[in-house]
Short mmCIF file of C-alpha atoms and ligand atoms in Angstrom, two decimals:
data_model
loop_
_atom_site.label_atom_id
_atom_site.label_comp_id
_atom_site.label_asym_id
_atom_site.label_seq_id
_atom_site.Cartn_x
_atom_site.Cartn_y
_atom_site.Cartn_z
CA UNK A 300 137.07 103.86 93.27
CA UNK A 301 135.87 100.98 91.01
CA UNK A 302 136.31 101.29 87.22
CA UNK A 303 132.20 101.49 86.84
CA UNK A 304 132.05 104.30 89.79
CA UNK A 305 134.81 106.05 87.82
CA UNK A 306 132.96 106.34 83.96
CA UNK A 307 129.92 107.22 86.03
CA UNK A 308 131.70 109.74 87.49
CA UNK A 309 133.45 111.37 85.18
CA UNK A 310 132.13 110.59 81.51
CA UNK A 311 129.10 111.47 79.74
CA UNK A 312 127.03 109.14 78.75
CA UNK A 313 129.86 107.54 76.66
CA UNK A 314 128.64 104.66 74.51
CA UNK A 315 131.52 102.24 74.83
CA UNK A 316 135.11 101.99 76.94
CA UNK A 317 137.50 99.48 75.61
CA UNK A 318 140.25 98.22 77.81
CA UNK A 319 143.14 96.84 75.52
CA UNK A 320 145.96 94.51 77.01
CA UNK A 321 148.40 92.23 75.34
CA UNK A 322 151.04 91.47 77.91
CA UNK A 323 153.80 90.45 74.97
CA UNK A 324 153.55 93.72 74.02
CA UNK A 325 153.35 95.98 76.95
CA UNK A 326 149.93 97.18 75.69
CA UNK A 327 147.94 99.00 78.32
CA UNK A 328 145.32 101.30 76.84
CA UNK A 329 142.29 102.68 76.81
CA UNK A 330 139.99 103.50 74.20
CA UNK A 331 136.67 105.76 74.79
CA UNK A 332 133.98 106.36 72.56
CA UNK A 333 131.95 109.24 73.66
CA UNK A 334 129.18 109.64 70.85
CA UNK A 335 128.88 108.42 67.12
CA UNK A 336 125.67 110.22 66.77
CA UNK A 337 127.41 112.25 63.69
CA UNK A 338 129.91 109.52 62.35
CA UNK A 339 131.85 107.23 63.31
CA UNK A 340 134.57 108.36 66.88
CA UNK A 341 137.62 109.95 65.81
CA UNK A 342 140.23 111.38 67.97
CA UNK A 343 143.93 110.95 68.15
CA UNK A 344 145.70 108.18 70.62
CA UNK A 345 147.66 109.71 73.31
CA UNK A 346 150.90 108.06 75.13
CA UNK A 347 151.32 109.40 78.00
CA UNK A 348 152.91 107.88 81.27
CA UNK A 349 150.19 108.22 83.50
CA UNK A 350 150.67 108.20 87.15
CA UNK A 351 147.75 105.81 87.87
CA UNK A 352 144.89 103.89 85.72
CA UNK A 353 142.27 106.44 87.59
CA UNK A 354 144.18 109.22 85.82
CA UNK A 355 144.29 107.35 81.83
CA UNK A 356 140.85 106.64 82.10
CA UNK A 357 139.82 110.35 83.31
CA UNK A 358 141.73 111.67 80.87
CA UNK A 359 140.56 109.89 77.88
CA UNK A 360 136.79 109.92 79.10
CA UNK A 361 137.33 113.81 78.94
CA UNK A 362 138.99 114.21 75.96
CA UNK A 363 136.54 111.81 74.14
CA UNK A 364 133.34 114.21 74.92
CA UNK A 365 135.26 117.25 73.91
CA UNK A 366 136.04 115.11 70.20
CA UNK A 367 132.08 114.88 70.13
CA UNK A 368 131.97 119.07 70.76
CA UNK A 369 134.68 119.72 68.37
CA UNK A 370 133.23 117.71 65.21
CA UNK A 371 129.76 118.92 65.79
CA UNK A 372 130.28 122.49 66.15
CA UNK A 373 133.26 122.56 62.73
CA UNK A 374 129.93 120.52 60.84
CA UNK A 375 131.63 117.27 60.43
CA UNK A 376 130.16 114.28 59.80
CA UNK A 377 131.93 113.06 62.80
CA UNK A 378 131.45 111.09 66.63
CA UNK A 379 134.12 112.27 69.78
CA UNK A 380 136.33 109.56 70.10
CA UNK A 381 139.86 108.93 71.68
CA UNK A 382 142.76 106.58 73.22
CA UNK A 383 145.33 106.19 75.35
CA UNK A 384 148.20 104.44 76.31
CA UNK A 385 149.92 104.12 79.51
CA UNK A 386 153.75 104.62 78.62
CA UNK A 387 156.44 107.26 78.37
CA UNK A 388 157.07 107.97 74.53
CA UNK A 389 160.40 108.48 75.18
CA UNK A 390 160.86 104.95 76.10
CA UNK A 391 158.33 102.50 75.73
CA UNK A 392 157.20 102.70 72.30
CA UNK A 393 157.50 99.44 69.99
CA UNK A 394 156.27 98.38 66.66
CA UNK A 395 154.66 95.71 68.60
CA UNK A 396 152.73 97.98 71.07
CA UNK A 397 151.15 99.78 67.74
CA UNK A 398 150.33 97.19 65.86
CA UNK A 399 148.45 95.08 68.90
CA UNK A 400 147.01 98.67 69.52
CA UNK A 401 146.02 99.02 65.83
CA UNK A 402 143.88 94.88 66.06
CA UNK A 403 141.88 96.46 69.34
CA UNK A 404 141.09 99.72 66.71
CA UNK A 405 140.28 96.99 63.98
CA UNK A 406 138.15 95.14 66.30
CA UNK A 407 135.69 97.91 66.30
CA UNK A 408 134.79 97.99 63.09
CA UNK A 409 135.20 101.71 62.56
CA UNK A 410 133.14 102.53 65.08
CA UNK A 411 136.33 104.20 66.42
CA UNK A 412 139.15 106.08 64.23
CA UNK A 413 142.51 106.91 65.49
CA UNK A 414 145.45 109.59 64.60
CA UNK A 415 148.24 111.22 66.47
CA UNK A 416 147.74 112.92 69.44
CA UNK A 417 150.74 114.21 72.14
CA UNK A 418 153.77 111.28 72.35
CA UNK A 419 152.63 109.89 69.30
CA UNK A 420 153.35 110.47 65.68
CA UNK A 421 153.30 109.58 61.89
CA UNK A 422 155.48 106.24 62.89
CA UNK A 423 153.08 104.94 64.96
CA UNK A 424 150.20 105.59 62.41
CA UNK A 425 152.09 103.56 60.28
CA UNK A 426 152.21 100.98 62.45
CA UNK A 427 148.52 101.13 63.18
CA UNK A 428 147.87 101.34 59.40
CA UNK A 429 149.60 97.71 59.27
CA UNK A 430 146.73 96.11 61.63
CA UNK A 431 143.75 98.71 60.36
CA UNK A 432 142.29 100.83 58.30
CA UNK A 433 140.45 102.80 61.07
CA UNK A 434 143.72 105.71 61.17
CA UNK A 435 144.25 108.92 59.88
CA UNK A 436 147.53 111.02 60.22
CA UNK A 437 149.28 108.45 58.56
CA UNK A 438 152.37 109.18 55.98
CA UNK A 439 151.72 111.02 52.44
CA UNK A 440 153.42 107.81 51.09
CA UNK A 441 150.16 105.82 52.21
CA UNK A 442 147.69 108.71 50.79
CA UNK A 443 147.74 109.84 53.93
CA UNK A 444 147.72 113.71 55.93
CA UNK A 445 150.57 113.44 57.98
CA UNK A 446 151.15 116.14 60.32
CA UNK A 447 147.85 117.70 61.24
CA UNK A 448 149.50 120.16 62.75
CA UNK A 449 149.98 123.46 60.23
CA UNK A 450 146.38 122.55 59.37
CA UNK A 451 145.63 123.35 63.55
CA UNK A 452 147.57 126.33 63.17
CA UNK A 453 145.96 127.59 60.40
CA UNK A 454 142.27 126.95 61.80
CA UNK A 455 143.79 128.89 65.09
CA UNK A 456 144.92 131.90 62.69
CA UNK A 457 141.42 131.97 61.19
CA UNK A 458 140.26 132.18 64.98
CA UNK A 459 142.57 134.90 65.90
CA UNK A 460 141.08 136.94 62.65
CA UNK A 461 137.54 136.18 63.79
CA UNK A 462 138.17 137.46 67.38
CA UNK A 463 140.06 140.48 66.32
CA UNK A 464 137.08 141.40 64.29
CA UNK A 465 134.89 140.87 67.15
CA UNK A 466 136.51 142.37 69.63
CA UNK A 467 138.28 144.93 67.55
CA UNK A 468 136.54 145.67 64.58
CA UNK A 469 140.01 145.28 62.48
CA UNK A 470 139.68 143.51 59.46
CA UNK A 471 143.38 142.51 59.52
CA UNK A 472 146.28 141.50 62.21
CA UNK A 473 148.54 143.99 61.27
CA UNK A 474 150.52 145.32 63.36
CA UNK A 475 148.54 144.17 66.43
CA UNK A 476 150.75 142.30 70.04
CA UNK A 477 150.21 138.98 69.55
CA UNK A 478 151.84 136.46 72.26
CA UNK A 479 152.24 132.61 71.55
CA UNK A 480 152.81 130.26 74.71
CA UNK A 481 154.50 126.68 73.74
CA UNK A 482 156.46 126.89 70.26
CA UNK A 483 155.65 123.08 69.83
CA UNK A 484 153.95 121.51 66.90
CA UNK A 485 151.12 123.85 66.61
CA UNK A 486 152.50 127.40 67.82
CA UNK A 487 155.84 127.66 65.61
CA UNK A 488 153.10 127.40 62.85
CA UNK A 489 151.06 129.66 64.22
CA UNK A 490 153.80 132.10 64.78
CA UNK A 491 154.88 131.66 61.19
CA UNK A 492 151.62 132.63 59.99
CA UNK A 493 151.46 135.95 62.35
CA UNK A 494 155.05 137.05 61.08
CA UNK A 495 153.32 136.94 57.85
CA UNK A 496 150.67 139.29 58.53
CA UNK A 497 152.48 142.05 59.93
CA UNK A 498 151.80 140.64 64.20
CA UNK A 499 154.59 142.02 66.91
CA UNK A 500 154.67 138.30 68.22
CA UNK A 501 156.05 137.73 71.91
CA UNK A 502 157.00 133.89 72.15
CA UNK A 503 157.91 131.70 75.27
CA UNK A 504 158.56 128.13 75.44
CA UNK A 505 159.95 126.20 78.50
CA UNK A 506 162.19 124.14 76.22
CA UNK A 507 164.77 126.82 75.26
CA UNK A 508 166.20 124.55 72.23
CA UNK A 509 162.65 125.40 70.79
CA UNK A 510 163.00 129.18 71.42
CA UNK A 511 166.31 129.27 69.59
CA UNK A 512 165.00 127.53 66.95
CA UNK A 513 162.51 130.17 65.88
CA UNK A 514 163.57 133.11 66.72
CA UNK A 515 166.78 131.98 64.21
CA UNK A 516 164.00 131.64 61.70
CA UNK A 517 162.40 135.07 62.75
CA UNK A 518 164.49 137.68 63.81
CA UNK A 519 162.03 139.81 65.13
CA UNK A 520 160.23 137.92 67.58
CA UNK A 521 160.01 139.34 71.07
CA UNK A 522 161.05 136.39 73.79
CA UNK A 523 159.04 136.34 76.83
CA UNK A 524 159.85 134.51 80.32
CA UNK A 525 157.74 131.28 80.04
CA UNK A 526 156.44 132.32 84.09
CA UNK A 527 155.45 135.74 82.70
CA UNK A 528 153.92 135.26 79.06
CA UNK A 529 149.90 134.85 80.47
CA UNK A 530 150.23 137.64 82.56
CA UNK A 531 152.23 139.86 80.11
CA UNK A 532 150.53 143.18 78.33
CA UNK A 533 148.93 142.14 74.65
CA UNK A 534 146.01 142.24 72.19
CA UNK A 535 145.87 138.40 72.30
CA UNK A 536 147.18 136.19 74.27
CA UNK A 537 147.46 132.15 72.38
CA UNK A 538 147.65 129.40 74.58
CA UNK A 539 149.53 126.52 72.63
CA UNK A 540 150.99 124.35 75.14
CA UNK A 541 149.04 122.57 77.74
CA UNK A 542 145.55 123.13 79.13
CA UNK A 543 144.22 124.35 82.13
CA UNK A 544 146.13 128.01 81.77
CA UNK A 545 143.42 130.20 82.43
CA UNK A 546 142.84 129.51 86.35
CA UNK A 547 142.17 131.07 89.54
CA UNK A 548 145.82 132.20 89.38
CA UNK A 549 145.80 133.58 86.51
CA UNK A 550 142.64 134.63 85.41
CA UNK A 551 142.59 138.09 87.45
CA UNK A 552 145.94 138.91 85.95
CA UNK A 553 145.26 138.27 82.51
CA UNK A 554 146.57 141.48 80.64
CA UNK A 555 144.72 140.92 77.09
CA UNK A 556 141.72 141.59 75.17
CA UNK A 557 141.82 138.18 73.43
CA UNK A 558 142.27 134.69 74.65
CA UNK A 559 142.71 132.44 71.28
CA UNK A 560 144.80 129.66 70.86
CA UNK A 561 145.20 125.94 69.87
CA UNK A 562 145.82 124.40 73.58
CA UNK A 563 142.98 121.82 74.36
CA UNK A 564 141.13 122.49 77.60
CA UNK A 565 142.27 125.90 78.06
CA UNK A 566 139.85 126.61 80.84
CA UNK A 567 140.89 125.20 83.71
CA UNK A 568 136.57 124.82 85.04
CA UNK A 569 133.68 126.21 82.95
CA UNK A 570 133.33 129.26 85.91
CA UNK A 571 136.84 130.66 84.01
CA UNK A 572 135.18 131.16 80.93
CA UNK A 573 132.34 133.28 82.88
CA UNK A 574 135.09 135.23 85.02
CA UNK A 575 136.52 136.16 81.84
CA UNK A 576 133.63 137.61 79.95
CA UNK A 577 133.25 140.06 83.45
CA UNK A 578 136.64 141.10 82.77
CA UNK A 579 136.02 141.80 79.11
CA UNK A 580 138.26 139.59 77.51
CA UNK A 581 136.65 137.75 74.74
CA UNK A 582 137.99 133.93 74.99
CA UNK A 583 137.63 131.78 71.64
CA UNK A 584 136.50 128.41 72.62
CA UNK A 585 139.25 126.34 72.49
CA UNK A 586 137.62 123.14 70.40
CA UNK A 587 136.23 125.74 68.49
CA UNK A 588 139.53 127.63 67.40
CA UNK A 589 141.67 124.40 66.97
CA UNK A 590 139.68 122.00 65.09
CA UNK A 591 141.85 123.04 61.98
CA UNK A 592 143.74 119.61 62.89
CA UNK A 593 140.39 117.53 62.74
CA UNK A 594 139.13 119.08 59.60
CA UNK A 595 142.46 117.67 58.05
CA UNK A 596 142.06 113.89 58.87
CA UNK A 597 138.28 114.44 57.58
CA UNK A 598 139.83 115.11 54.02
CA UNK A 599 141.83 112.49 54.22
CA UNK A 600 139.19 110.17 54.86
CA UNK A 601 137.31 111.83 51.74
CA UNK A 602 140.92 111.34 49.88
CA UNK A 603 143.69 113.74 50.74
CA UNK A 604 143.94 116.73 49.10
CA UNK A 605 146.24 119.25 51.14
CA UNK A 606 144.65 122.42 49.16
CA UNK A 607 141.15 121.48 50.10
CA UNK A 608 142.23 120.57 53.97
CA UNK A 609 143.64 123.84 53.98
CA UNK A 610 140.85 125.69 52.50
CA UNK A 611 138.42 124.17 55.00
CA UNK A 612 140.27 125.07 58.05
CA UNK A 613 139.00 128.99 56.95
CA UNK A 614 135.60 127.44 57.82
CA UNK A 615 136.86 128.28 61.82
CA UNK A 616 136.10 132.12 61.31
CA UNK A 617 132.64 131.36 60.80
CA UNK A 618 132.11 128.50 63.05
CA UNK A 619 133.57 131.03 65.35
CA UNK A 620 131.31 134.35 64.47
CA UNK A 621 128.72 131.75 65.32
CA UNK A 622 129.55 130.95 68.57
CA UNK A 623 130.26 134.95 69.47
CA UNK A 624 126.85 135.73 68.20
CA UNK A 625 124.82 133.51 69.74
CA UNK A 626 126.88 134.52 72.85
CA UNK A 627 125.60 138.12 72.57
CA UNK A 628 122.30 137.98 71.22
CA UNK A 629 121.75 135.07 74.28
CA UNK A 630 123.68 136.88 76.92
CA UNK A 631 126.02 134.42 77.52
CA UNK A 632 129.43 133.11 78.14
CA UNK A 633 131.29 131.99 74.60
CA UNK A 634 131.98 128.90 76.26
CA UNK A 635 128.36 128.05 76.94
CA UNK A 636 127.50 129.18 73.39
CA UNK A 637 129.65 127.03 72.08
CA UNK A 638 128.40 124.04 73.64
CA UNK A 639 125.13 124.67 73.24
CA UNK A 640 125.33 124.84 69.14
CA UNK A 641 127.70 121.77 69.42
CA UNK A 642 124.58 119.67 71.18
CA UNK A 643 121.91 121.38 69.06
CA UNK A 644 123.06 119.61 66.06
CA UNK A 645 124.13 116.40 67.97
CA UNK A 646 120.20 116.51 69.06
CA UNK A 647 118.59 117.46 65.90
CA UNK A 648 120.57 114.82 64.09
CA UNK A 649 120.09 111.83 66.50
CA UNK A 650 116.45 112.78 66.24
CA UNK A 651 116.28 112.62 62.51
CA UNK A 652 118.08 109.23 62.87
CA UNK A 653 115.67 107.87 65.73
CA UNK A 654 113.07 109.04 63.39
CA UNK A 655 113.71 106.29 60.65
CA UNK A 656 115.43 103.99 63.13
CA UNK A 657 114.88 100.35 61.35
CA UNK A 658 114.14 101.55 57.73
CA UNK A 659 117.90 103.45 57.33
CA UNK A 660 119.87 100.44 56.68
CA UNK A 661 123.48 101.96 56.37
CA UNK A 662 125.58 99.35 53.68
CA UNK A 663 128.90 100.96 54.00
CA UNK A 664 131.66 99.52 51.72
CA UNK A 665 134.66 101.51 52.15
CA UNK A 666 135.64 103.57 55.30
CA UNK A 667 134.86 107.02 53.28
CA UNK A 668 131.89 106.11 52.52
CA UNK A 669 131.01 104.94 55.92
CA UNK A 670 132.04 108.87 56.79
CA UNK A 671 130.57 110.29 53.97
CA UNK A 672 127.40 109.25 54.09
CA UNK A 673 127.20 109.35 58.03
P1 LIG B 837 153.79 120.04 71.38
O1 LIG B 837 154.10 119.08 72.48
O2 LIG B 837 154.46 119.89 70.07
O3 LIG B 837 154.08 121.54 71.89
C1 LIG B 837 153.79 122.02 73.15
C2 LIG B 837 154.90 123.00 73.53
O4 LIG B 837 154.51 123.68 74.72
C3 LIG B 837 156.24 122.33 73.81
O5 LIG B 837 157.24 122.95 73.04
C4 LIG B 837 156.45 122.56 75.31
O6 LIG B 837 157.81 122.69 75.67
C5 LIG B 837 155.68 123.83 75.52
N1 LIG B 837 155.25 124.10 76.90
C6 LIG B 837 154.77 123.22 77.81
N2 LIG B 837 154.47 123.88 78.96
C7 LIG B 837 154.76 125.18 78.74
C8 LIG B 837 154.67 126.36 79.54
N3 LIG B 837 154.21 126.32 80.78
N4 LIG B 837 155.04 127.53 78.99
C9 LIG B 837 155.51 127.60 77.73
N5 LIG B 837 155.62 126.52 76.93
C10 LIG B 837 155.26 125.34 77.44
O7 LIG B 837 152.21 120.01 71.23
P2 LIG B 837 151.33 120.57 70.01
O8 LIG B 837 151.00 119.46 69.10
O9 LIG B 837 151.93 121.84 69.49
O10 LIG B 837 149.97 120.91 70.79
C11 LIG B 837 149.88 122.08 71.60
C12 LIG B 837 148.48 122.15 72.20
O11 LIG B 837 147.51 122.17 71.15
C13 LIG B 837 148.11 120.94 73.08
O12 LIG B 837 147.26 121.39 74.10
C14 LIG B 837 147.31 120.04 72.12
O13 LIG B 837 146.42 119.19 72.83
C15 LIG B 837 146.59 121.09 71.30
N6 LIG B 837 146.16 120.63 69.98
C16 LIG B 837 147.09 120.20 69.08
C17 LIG B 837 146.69 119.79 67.80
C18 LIG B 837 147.69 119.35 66.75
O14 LIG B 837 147.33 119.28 65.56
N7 LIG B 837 148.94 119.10 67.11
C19 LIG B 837 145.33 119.80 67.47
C20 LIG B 837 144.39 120.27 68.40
C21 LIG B 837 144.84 120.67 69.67
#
């Protein structure tokens, strides 16, 4: 299929889709920018070594719109954005690659704001840093966030609170079966945070150096079989490693009264979220429950202040309450509720720019106040 055939397929509307080359430095990437309706596009750059073109540019048209979902429905002055770049991580990574990657961000003019996303970290937003200004994630050294990772799993834990008290009336985790699938960036946090509140917390991981490594922090944990940990009996089951888990495999096997976690994409169609409100599990929108990590870079872009990143990622119990009332009093899926608050505010604030289109001049000096004032 042609590379027109191919956004009209599978994106949504997206305003812009930069291809970035520079041969010298085995650059191949993509950059997508779904919607700046709300702010300028941020969303991290992912390097991953993708099996065809066809598959990069699905994948970042995809994960662009759900940026745009995510901002809108945490209240962030913020578009869906996102990029990748065709390469194993393992191998191919360069300071060269970065830094031509960071002039193709720089050429935009902001319109599009990068940070770390899977096979790339801090190092790489260094290099970026070097060519732009248009990246968050970068080091603490450079006023930047680093790691938005404990940030995620906070946001997640906040989640986990709001869905036990939805589905469970409990006002605290204590004591409750809580299992954690992937122990990667975002679920050893999250699992941390659990321990702390009192959680019986089964863990799995398919990387078994990762397993060791917490349970020789916690000695308590209960270690599932990575095949068995969605299927296995809990209160809430936290998808933290890849997407798509909740499937026609799966789904009727589920053995939980929760599904909330920080994976993207958990669903692997909408129709999952559907089949599991008939089963009675209540399922926390995924871009709902993890945009802890997002709400980070959006301090830093204010100027970093860990305290206040980690006060705003409590703002995901009530984004989430939101989304699980609308759900009832509306009769619908959480999913769908959670979509339809993310393009109510997407519509009512496009409107109220269209309204003054012409007359709202936007002079914006410094990248925060280009996101500030958004
Ligand atoms: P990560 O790569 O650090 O961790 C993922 C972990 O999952 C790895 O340890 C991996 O071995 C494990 N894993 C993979 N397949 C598995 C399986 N079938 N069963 C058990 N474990 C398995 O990634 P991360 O940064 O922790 O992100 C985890 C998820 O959260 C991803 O879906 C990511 O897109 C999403 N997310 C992350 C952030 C962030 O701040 N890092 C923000 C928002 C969303």
């Amino acid at each position: 299929m042609h590379t027109f055939e191919l956004i009209e397929k599978h994106g949504d509307n997206h305003e812009q889709v930069v291809f970035c080359r520079n041969k010298e430095a085995g650059l191949r990437a993509i950059i997508a920018i779904h919607n700046t309706a709300l702010g300028p596009a941020l969303g991290g750059t992912r390097m991953w070594p993708y099996k065809s073109e066809e598959d990069a540019l699905v994948d970042v048209l995809r994960l662009s719109k759900g940026m745009t979902y995510k901002a809108s429905v945490a209240g962030l002055n913020l578009g869906g954005g996102k990029a990748v770049i065709i390469g194993d991580p393992k191998r191919d990574k360069t300071e060269e690659m970065f830094r031509a990657f960071g002039a193709f961000v720089n050429s935009l003019g902001g319109a599009y704001i990068t940070a770390e996303d899977v096979g790339t970290t801090e190092k790489e937003m260094e290099y970026i840093f070097m060519e732009t200004p248009f990246v968050t994630g970068i080091p603490a050294a450079f006023g930047g966030s680093g790691d938005p990772s404990p940030y995620t799993a906070h946001g997640v834990f906040m989640a986990i609170k709001a869905s036990v008290k939805e589905k469970l009336g409990a006002d605290n985790l204590q004591g409750l079966r809580i299992n954690v699938q992937g122990l990667g960036n975002v679920g050893r946090h999250l699992v941390e945070f659990l321990v702390g509140e009192g959680v019986h917390v089964g863990v799995a991981d398919i990387d078994q150096d990762k397993v060791k490594a917490i349970t020789a922090r916690f000695k308590d944990l209960k270690v599932l079989d990575a095949n068995d940990i969605v299927t296995t009996e809990c209160d809430v089951f936290a998808p933290c490693a890849l997407g798509a888990v909740i499937n026609d495999q799966t789904v009727s096997k589920l053995k939980c009264k929760i599904v909330c976690g920080g994976a993207n994409n958990q669903l692997a169609e909408a129709r999952h979220g559907d089949a599991l409100r008939e089963l009675g599990i209540l399922y926390a929108p995924d871009f709902v429950a993890n945009a802890g990590g997002l709400m980070n870079v959006f301090v830093e872009l204010e100027g970093y202040s860990s305290d206040r990143a980690f006060d705003k990622t409590k703002k995901v119990y009530e984004n989430l309450m939101r989304v699980f009332t609308m759900a009832k009093t509306e009769g619908l899926s959480t999913h769908v509720a959670a979509d339809r608050i993310a393009e109510a505010r997407l519509s009512k604030i496009s409107s109220l720019r269209s309204h003054l289109q012409g007359r709202t001049a936007r002079p914006y000096s410094t990248l925060k106040e280009m996101v500030l004032r958004s």
